[in-house]
CSV table of C-alpha atoms in Angstrom, one decimal:
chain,number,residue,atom,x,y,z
W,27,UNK,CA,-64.7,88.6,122.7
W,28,UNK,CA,-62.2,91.2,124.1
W,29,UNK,CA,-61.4,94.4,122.2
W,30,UNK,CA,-58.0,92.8,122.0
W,31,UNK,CA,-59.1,89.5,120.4
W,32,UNK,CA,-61.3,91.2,118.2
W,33,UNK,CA,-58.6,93.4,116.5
W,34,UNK,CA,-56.4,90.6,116.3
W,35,UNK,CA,-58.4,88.7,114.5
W,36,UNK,CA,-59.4,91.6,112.0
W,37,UNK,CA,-56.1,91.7,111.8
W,38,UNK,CA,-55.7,89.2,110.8
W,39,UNK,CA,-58.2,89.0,107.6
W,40,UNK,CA,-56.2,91.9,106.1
W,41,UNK,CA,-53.3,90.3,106.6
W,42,UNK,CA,-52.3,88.5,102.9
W,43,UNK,CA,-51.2,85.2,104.1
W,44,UNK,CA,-55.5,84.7,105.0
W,45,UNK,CA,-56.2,86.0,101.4
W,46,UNK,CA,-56.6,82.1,100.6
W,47,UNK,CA,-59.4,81.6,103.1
W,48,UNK,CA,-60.4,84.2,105.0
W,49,UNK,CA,-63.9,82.2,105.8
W,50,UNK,CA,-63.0,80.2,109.3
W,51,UNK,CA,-61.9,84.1,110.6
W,52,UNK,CA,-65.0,85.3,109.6
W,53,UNK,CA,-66.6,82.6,111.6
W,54,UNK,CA,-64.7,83.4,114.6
W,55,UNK,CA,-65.9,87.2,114.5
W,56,UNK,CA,-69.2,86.2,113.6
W,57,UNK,CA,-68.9,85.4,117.7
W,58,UNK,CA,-69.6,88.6,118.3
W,59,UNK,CA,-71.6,90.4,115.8
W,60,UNK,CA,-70.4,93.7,116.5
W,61,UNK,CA,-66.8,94.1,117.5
W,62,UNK,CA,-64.9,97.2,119.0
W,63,UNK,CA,-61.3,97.3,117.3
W,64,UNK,CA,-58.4,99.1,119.2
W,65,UNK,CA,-58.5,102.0,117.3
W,66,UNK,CA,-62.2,102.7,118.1
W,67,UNK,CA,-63.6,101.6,114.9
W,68,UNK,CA,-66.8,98.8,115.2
W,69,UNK,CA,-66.6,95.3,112.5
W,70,UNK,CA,-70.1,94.2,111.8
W,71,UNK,CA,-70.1,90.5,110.7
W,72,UNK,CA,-73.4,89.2,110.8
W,73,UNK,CA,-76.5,89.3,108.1
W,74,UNK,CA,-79.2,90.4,110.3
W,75,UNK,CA,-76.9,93.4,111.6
W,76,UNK,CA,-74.7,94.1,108.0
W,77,UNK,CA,-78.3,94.2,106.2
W,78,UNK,CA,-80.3,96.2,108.9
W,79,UNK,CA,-76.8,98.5,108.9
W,80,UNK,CA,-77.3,99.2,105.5
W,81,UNK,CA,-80.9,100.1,105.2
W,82,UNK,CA,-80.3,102.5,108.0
W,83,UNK,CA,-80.1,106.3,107.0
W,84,UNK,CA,-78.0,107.1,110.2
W,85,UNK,CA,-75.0,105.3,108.4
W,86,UNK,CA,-73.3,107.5,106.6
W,87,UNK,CA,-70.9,106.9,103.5
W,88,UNK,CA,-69.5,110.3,103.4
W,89,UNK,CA,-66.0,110.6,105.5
W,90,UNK,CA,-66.6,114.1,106.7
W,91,UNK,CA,-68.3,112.3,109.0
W,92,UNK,CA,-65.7,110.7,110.8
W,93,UNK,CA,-64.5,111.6,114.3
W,94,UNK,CA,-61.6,110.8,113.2
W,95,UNK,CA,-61.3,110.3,109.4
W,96,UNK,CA,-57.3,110.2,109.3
W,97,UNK,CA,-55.8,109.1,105.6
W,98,UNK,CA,-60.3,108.3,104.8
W,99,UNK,CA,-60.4,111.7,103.1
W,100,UNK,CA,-56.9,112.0,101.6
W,101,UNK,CA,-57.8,108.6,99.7
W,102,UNK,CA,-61.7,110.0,98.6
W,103,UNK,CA,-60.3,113.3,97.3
W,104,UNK,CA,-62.1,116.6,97.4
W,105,UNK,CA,-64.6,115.4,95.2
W,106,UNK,CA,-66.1,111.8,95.7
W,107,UNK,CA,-68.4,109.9,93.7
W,108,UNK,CA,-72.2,109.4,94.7
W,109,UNK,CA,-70.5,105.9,96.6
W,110,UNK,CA,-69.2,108.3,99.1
W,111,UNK,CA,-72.1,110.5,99.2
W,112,UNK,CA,-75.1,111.0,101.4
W,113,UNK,CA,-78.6,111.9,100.2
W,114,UNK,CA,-80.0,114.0,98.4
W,115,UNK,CA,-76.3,114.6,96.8
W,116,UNK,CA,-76.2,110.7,96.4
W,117,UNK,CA,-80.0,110.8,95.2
W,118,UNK,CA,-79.2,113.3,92.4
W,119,UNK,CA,-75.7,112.3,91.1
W,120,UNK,CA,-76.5,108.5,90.9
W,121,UNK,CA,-80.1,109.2,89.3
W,122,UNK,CA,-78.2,111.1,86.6
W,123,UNK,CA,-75.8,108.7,86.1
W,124,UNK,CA,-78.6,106.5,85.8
W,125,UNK,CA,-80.9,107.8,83.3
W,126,UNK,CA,-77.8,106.9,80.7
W,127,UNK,CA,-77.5,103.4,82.5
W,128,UNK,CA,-80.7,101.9,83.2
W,129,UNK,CA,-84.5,102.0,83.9
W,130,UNK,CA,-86.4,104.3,83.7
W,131,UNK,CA,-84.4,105.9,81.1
W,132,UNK,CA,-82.5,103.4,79.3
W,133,UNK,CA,-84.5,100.0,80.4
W,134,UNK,CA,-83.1,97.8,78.0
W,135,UNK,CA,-79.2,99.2,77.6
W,136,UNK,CA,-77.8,96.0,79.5
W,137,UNK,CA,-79.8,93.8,77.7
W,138,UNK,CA,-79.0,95.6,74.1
W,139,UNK,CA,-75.2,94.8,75.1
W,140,UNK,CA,-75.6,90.9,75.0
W,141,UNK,CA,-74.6,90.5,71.5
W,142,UNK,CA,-71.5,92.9,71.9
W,143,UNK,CA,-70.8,90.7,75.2
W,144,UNK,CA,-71.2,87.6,72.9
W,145,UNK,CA,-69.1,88.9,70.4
W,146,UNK,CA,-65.9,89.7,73.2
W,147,UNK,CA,-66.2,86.1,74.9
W,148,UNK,CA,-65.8,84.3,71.8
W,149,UNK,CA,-63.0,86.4,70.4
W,150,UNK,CA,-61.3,86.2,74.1
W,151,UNK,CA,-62.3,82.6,73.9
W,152,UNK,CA,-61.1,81.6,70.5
W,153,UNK,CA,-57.7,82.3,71.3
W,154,UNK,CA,-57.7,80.0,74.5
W,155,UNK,CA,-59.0,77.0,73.3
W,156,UNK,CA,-55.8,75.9,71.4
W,157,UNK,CA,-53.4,76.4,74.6
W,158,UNK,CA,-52.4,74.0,76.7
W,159,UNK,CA,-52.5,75.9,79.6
W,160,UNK,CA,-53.9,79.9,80.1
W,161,UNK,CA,-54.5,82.1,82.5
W,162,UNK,CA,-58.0,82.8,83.7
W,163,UNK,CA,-57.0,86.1,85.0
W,164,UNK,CA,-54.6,87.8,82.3
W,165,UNK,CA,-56.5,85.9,79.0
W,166,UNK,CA,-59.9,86.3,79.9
W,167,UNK,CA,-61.2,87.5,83.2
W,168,UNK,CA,-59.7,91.0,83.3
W,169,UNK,CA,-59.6,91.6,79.1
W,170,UNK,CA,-63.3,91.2,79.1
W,171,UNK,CA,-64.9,93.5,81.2
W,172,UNK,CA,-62.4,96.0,80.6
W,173,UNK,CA,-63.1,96.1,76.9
W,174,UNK,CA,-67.0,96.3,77.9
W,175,UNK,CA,-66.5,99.5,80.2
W,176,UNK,CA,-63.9,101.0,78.2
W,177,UNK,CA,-66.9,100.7,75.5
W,178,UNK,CA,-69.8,101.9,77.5
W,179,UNK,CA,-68.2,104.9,79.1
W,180,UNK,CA,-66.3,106.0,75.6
W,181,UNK,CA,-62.6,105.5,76.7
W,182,UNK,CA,-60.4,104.2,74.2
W,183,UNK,CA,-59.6,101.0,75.0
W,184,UNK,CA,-55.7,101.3,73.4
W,185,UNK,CA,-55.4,103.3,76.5
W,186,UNK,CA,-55.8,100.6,78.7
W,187,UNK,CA,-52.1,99.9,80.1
W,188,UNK,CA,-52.2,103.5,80.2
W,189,UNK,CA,-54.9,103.6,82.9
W,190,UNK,CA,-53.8,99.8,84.5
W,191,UNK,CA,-51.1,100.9,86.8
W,192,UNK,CA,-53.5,104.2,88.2
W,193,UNK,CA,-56.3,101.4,88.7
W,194,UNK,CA,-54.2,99.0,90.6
W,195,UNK,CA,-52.8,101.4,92.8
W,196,UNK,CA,-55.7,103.1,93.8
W,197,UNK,CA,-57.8,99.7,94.9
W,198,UNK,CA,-54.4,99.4,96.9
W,199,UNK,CA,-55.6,102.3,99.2
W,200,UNK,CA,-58.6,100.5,99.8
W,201,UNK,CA,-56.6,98.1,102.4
W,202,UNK,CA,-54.3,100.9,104.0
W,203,UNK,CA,-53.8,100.6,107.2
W,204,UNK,CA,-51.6,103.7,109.1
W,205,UNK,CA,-50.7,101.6,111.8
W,206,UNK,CA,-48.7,98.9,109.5
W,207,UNK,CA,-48.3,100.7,105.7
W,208,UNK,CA,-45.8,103.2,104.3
W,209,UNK,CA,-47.1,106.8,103.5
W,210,UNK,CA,-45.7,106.2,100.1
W,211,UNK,CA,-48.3,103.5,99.1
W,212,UNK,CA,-50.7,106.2,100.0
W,213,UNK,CA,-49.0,109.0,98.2
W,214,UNK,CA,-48.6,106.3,95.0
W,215,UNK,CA,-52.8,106.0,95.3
W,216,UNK,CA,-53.5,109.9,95.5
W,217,UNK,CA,-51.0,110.3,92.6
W,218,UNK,CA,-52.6,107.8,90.8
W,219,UNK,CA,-56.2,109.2,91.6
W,220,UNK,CA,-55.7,112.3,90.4
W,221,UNK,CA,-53.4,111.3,86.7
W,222,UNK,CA,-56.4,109.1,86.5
W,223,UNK,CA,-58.7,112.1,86.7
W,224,UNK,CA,-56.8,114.5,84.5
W,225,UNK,CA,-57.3,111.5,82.0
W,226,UNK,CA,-60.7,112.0,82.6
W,227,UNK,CA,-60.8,115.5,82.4
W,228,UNK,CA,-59.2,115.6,78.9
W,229,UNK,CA,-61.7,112.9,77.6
W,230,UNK,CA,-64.6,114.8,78.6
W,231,UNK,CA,-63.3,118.1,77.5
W,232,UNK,CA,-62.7,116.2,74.2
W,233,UNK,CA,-66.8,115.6,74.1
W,234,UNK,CA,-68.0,119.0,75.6
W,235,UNK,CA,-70.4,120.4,72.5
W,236,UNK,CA,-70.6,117.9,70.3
W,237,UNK,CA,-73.5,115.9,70.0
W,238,UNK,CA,-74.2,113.4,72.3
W,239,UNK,CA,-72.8,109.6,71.2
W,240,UNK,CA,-73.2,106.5,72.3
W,241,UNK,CA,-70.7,106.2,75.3
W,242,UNK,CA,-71.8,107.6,78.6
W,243,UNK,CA,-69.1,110.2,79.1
W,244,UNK,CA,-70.3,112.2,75.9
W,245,UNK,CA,-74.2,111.8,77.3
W,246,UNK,CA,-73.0,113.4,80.7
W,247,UNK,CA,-71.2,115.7,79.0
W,248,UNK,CA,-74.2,117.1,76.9
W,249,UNK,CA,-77.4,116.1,78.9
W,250,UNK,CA,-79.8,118.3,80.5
W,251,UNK,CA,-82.1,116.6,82.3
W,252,UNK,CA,-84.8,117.0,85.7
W,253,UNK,CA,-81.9,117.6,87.5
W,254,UNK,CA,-80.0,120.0,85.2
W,255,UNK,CA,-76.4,119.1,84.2
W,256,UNK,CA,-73.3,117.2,86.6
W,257,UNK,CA,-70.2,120.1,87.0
W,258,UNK,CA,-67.3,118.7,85.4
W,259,UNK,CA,-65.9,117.5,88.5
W,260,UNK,CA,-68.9,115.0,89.1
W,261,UNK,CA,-69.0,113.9,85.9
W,262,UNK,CA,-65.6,113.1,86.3
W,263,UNK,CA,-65.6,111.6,89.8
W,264,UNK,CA,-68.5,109.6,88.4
W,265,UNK,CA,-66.7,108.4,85.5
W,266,UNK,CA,-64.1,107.5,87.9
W,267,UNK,CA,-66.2,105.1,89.7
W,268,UNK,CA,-67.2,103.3,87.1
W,269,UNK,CA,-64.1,102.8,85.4
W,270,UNK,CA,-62.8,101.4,88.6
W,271,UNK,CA,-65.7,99.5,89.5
W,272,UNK,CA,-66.6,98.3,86.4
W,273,UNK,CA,-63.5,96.3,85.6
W,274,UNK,CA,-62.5,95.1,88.8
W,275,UNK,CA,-65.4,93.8,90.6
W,276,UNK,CA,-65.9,91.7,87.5
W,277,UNK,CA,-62.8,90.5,87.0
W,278,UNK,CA,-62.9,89.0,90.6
W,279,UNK,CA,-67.1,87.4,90.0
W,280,UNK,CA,-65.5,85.9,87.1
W,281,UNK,CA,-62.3,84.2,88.3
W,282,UNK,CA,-63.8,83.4,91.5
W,283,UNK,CA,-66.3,81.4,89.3
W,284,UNK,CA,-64.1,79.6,87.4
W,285,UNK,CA,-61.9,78.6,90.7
W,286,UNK,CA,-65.2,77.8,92.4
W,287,UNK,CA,-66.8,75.2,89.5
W,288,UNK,CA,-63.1,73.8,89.0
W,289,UNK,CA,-63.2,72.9,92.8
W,290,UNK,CA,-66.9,71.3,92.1
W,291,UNK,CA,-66.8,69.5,89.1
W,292,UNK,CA,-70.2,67.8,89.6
W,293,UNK,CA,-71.3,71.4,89.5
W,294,UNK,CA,-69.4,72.4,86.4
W,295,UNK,CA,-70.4,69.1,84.5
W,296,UNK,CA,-74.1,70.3,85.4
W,297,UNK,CA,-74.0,73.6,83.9
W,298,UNK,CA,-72.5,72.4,80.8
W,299,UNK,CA,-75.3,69.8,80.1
W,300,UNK,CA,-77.5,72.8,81.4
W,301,UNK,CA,-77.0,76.0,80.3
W,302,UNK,CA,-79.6,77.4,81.8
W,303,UNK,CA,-79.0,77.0,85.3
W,304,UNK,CA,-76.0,79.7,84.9
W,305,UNK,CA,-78.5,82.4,86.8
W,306,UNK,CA,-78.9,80.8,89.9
W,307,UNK,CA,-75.3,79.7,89.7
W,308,UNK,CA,-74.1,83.2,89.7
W,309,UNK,CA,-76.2,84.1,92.7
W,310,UNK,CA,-75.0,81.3,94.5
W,311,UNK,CA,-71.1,82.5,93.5
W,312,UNK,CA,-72.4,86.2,94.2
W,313,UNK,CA,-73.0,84.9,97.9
W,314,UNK,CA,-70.0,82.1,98.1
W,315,UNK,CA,-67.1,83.8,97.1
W,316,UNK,CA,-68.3,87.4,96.3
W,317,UNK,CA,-65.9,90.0,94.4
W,318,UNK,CA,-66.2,92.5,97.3
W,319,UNK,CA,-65.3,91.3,100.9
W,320,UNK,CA,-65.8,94.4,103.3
W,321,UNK,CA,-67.2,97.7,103.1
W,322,UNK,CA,-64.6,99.9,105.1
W,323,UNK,CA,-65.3,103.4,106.3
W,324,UNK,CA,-68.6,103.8,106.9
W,325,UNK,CA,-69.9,106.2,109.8
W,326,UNK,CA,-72.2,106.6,112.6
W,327,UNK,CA,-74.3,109.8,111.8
W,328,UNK,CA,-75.4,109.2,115.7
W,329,UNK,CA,-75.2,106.8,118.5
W,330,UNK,CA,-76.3,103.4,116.6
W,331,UNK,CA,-77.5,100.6,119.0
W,332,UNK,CA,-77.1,97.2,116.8
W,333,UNK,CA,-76.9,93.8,118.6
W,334,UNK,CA,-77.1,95.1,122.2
W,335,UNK,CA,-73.9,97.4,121.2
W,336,UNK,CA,-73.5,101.1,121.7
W,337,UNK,CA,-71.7,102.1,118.3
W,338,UNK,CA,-71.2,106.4,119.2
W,339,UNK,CA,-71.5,109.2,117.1
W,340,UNK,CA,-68.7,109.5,114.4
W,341,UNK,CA,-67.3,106.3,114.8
W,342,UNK,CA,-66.0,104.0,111.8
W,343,UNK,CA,-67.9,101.1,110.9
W,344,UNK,CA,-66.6,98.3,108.7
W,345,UNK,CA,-69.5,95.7,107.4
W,346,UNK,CA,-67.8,92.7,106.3
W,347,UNK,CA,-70.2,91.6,103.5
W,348,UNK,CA,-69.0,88.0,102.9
W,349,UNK,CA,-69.1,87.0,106.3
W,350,UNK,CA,-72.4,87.9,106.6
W,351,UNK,CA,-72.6,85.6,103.5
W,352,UNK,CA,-71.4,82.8,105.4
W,353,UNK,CA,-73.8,83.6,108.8
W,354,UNK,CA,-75.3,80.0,109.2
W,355,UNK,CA,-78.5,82.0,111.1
W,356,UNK,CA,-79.6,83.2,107.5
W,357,UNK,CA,-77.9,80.7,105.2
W,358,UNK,CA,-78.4,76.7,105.9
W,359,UNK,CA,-75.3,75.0,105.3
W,360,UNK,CA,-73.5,78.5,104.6
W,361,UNK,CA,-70.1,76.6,103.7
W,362,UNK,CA,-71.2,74.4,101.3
W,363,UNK,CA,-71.6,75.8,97.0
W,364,UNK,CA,-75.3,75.0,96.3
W,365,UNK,CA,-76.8,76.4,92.9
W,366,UNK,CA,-80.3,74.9,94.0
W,367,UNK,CA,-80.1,77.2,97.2
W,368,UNK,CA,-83.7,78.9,97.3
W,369,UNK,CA,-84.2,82.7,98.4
W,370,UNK,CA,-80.8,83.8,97.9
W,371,UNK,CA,-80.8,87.2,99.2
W,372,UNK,CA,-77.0,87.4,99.5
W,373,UNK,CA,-74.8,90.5,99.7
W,374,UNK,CA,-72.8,90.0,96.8
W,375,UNK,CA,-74.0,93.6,96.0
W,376,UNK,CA,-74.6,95.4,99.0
W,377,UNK,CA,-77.6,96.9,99.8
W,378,UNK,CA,-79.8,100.0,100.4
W,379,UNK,CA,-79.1,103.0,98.7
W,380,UNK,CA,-75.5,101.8,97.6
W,381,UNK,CA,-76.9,98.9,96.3
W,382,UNK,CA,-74.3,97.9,93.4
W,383,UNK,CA,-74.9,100.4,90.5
W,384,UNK,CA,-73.8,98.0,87.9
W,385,UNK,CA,-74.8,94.6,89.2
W,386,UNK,CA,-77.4,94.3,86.0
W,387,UNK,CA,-74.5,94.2,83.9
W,388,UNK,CA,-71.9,92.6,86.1
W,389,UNK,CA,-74.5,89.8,86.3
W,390,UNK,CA,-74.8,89.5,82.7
W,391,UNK,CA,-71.2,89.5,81.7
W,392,UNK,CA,-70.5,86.3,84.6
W,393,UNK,CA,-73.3,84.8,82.9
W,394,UNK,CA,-71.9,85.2,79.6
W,395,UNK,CA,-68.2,84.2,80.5
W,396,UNK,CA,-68.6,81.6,82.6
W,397,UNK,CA,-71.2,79.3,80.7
W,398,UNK,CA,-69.0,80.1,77.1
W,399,UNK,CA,-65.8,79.2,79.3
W,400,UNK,CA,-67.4,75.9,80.4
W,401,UNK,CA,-68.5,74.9,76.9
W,402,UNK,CA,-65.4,75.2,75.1
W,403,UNK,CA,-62.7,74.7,77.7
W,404,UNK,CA,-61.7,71.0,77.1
W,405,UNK,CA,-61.3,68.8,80.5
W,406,UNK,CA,-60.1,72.4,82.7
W,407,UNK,CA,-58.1,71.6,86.0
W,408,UNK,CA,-56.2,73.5,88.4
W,409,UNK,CA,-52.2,74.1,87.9
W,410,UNK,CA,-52.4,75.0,92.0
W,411,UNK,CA,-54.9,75.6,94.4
W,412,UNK,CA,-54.9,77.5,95.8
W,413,UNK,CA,-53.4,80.2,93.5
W,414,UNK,CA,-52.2,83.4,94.4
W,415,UNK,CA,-54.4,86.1,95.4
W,416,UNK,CA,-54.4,89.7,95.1
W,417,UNK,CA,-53.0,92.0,97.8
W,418,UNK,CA,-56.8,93.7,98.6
W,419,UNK,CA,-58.7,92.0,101.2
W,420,UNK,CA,-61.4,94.8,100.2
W,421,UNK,CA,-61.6,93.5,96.8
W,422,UNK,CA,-60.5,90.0,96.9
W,423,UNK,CA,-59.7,87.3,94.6
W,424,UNK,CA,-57.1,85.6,92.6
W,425,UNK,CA,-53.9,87.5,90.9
W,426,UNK,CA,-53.8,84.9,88.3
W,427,UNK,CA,-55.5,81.4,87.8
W,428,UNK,CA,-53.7,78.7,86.1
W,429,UNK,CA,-55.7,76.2,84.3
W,430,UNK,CA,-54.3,73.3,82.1
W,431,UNK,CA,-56.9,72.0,79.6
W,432,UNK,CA,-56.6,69.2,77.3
């Protein structure tokens, strides 16, 4: 494949008339597993490659080092999160986020959130079931992990549509392309970053000396661990992350998971007369139509070699996780939605280092949602399919999904 092709066809995939089904592009760059774009940037597409890339300690995650970062560092901000970190300032800032999130610390803090988790879905769900028709998205995919983050990090959840509009327009910056997008849908995501961090700021300001609560933003704010205290800044870039992450990637696992068990009804009949096979369902949807479709802005920390190709020092690297999803030569029968699939060792979470912070809990809320949404919704079926999607190709999935019931 040419340089030329291979742009084209990247293209492509970001462009939002593919946002349906992106999956016979990804096949075609699959072709050639590592791809030289136009503007001297490398697309990995392939499992072997993607997962090897991600293990590697020569890729790098912070932007600084880019040859040629352009808009990358506007849209991180002068003070990332651990995601766009390196070690050992990645190693300290995500263990201290972790010791208030999980093991060691807090082993059994996802777990001890079922019954909260219970208690949202059949609130959420107790007002769908007398509709005729609702929408996935808007009644009970996005409500419900918003409500759970807004809980675990200590941010009042009345403040919600407050934050909505800073959320939405900084995921948008995840797909900006200088070549093709205005500087003012840039300049709407840095003004959104930072109202969203003087937010922040205020919250945590409002916690600093009091003792510790239950929400993670007051332990952060108060803790003194091994590795001393976060500044204010990471605490709030941290806080930041979460917020976003933590609503968004769900809301996508979720609705995805609907769409997909509505398109496979034998499937979706199966998990209602068995419950129990809603784990390996979620990995299967994890792999199949994951929330988070490319990891963009990666860099070489030196000359890579991966599949025979030369990728040189500084250069941007995008690993296009759910192609490698779909990459026949480490998943039989890639295209087809099998719950029985054995070794499942998708990428529905990344990998490595950056491996999802919050996939314990994203796990447990799809669980949760998708087998209560099964029991209770009454003969479900599609309004149109497919429905519209969302403008990121970064974080991809549906803007709203109709379903009649009934």
């Amino acid at each position: 494949m040419t340089v030329t092709q291979a742009s084209s066809i990247f293209q492509r995939i970001l462009d939002h008339s593919s946002r349906a089904d992106p999956y016979p592009l990804y096949a075609e760059l699959r072709r050639t597993p590592v791809a030289r774009q136009e503007d001297g940037g490398y697309i990995v597409s392939t499992y072997r490659e993607i997962t090897a890339l991600l293990h590697d300690p020569r890729l790098s995650s912070d932007a600084h080092n880019l040859d040629h970062p352009g808009p990358t560092l506007a849209m991180r901000g002068d003070s990332p999160a651990f995601i766009g970190l390196d070690p050992p300032q990645h190693d300290r800032l995500r263990r201290m986020a972790m010791r208030h999130f999980g093991p060691p610390h807090s082993p059994t803090l996802v777990d001890d959130m079922r019954p909260d988790l219970n208690a949202v879905v059949t609130r959420l769900i107790d007002d769908l079931v007398s509709k005729d028709e609702i929408d996935i998205v808007d009644d009970f995919a996005y409500p419900f992990p918003v409500t759970v983050i807004c809980h675990l990090l200590g941010v009042p959840r009345e403040d919600e549509p407050r934050f909505h509009k800073w959320v939405e327009a900084i995921v948008a910056m995840l797909d900006v392309d200088p070549a093709t997008d205005s500087e003012e849908r840039m300049r709407e995501g840095v003004r959104a970053r930072e109202n969203l961090r003087v937010y922040l700021a205020e919250l945590l300001e409002s916690r600093r000396g009091r003792p510790a609560g239950d929400d993670m933003l007051s332990r952060l704010a108060n803790d003194d661990g091994p590795d001393g205290r976060m500044t204010d800044e990471e605490i709030v870039s941290t806080a930041h992350l979460l917020l976003i992450a933590g609503h968004e990637t769900t809301v996508n696992l979720i609705t995805n998971g609907v769409l997909t068990l509505l398109r496979h009804p034998g499937v979706l009949e199966r998990l209602r007369r068995d419950p129990g096979m809603i784990i390996r369902t979620v990995e299967e949807l994890l792999r199949y139509e994951p929330p988070v479709h490319l990891i963009p802005w990666r860099a070489a920390y030196s000359d890579l070699t991966v599949a025979d190709t030369v990728i040189p020092k500084g250069s941007r690297i995008t690993l296009v996780l759910a192609s490698g999803n779909r990459d026949p030569s480490a998943f039989r029968d890639p295209d087809r939605f099998d719950p029985d699939r054995r070794d499942n060792q998708h990428l529905g979470f990344g990998a490595g280092i950056h491996l999802c912070f919050g996939a314990p809990l994203a796990r447990l809320e799809a669980q949760i949602a998708l087998n209560e949404l099964v029991r209770n919704l009454e003969s479900p079926r599609l309004v149109a399919d497919p429905p519209p999607y969302r403008q990121s190709a970064v974080l991809r999935g549906p803007r709203h999904l109709l379903v009649r019931q009934g």
